[in-house]
Short mmCIF file of C-alpha atoms in Angstrom, two decimals:
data_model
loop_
_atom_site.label_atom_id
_atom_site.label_comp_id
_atom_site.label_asym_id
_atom_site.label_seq_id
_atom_site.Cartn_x
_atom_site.Cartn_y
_atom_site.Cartn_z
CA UNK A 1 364.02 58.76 -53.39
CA UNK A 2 364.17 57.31 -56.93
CA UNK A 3 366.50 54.40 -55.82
CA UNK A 4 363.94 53.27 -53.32
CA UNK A 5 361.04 52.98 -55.71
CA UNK A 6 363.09 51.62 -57.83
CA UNK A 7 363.94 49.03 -55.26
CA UNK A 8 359.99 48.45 -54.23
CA UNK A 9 359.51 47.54 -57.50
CA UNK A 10 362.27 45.10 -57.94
CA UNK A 11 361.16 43.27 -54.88
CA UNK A 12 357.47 43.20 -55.81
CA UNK A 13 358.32 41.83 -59.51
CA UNK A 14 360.81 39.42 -58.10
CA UNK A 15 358.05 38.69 -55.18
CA UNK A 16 356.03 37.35 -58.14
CA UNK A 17 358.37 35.79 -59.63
CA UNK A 18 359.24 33.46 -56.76
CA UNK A 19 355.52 32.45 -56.60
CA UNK A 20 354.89 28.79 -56.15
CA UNK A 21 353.18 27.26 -59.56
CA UNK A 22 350.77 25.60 -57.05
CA UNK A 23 350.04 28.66 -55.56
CA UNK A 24 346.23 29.64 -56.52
CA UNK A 25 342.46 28.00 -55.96
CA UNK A 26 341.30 24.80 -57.01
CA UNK A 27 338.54 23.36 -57.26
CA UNK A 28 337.99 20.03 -55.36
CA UNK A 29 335.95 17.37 -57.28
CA UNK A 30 332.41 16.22 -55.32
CA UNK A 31 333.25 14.15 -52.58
CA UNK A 32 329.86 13.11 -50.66
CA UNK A 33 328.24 15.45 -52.24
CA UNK A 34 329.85 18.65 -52.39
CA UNK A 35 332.74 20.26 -53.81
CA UNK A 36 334.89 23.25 -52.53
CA UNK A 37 337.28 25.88 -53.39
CA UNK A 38 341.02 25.27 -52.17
CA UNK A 39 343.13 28.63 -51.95
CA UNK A 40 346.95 27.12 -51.98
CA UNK A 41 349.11 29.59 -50.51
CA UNK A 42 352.46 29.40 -48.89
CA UNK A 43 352.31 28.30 -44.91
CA UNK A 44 355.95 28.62 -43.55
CA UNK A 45 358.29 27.29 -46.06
CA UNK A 46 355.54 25.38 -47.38
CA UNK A 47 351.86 25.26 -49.04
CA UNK A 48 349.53 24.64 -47.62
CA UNK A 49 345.77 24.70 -49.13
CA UNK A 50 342.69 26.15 -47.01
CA UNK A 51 338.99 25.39 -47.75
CA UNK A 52 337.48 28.61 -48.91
CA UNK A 53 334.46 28.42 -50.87
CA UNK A 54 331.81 25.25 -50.32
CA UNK A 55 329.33 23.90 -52.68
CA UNK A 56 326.81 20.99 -53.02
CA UNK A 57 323.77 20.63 -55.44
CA UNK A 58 321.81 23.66 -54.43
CA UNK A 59 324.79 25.70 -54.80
CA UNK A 60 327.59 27.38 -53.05
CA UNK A 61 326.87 26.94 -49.02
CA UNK A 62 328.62 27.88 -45.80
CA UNK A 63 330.16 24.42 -44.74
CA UNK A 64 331.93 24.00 -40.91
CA UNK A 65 334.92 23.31 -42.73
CA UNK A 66 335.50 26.63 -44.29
CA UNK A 67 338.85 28.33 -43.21
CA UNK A 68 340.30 24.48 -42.21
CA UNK A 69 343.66 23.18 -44.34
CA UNK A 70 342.87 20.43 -46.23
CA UNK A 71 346.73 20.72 -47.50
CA UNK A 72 348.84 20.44 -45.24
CA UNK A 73 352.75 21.32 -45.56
CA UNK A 74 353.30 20.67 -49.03
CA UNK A 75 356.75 20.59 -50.04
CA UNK A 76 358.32 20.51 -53.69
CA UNK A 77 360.17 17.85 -54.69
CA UNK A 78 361.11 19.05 -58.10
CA UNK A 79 358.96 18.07 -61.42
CA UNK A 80 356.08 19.68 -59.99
CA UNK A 81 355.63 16.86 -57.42
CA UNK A 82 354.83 17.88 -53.78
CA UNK A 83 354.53 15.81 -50.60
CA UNK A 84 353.13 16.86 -47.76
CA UNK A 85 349.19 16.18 -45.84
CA UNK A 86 346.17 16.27 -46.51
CA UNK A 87 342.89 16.05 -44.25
CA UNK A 88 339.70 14.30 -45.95
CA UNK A 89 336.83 16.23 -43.92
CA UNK A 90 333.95 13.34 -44.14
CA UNK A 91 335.66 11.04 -42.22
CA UNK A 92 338.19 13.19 -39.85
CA UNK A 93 341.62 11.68 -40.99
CA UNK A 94 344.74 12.91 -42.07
CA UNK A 95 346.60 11.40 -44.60
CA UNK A 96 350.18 11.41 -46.30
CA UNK A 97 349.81 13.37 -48.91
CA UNK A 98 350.94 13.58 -52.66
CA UNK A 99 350.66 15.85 -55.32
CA UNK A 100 351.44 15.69 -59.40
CA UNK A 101 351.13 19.36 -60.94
CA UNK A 102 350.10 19.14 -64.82
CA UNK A 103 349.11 22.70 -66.12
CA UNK A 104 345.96 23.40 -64.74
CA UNK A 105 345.36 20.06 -63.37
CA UNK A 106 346.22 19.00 -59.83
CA UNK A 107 347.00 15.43 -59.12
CA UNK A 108 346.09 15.50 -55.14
CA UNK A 109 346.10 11.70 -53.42
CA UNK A 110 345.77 10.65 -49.81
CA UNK A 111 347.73 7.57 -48.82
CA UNK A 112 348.10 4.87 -46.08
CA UNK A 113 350.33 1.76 -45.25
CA UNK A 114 353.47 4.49 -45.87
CA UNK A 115 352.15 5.96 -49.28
CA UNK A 116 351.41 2.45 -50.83
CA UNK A 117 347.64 2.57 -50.81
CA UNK A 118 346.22 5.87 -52.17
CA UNK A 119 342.79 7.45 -53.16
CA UNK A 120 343.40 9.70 -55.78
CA UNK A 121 341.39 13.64 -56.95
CA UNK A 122 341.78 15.65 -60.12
CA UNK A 123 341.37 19.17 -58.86
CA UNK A 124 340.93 21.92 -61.78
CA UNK A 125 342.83 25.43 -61.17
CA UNK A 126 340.09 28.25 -60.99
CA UNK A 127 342.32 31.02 -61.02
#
């Protein structure tokens, strides 16, 4: 019975351990207006980043696009730079996606003409 606990709690620490350094919630910066609260969580053998929390100038709000991916199957490609999707809700469109990791600072851009033409955010890591 020992042995098996012992077990659980080798998985669980080396569960943790495996975590993606992405893995969290970030917060968006204002983009028409309002902001939001990305969870980044694995999707798959992926991340991918769901709108969870929505704010504008009155405060935090329940926006339609709560519970959508905004990040959409992120992979690493070492150096803590990720390609993948992403989905800009105020116009609709779905983008090629990159990602730049820096501490707590998220690099996220959204790219056309095959990744030559980007717009660029600086998301902040809330937790």
């Amino acid at each position: 019975m020992k042995i098996f606990r012992i077990a659980a709690v080798l998985s669980m620490i080396a569960g943790a351990a495996a975590a993606d350094p992405i893995e969290g919630v970030w917060k968006t910066e204002t983009d028409d207006g309002s902001y939001a609260y990305v969870t980044m969580a694995p999707c798959g053998a992926k991340l991918c980043g769901v709108i969870t929390r929505t704010f504008n100038a009155q405060g935090e709000y329940n926006s339609s696009n709560k519970g959508k991916k905004l990040v959409i199957d992120m992979a690493p490609s070492g150096g803590g730079k990720y390609a993948g999707n992403v989905w800009r809700p105020s116009n609709n469109k779905i983008y090629i996606g990159k990602m730049d990791l820096n501490g707590n600072s998220l690099k996220l851009r959204g790219c056309v003409a095959g990744g030559l033409i980007c717009s660029a955010q600086t998301w902040s890591r809330v937790q």
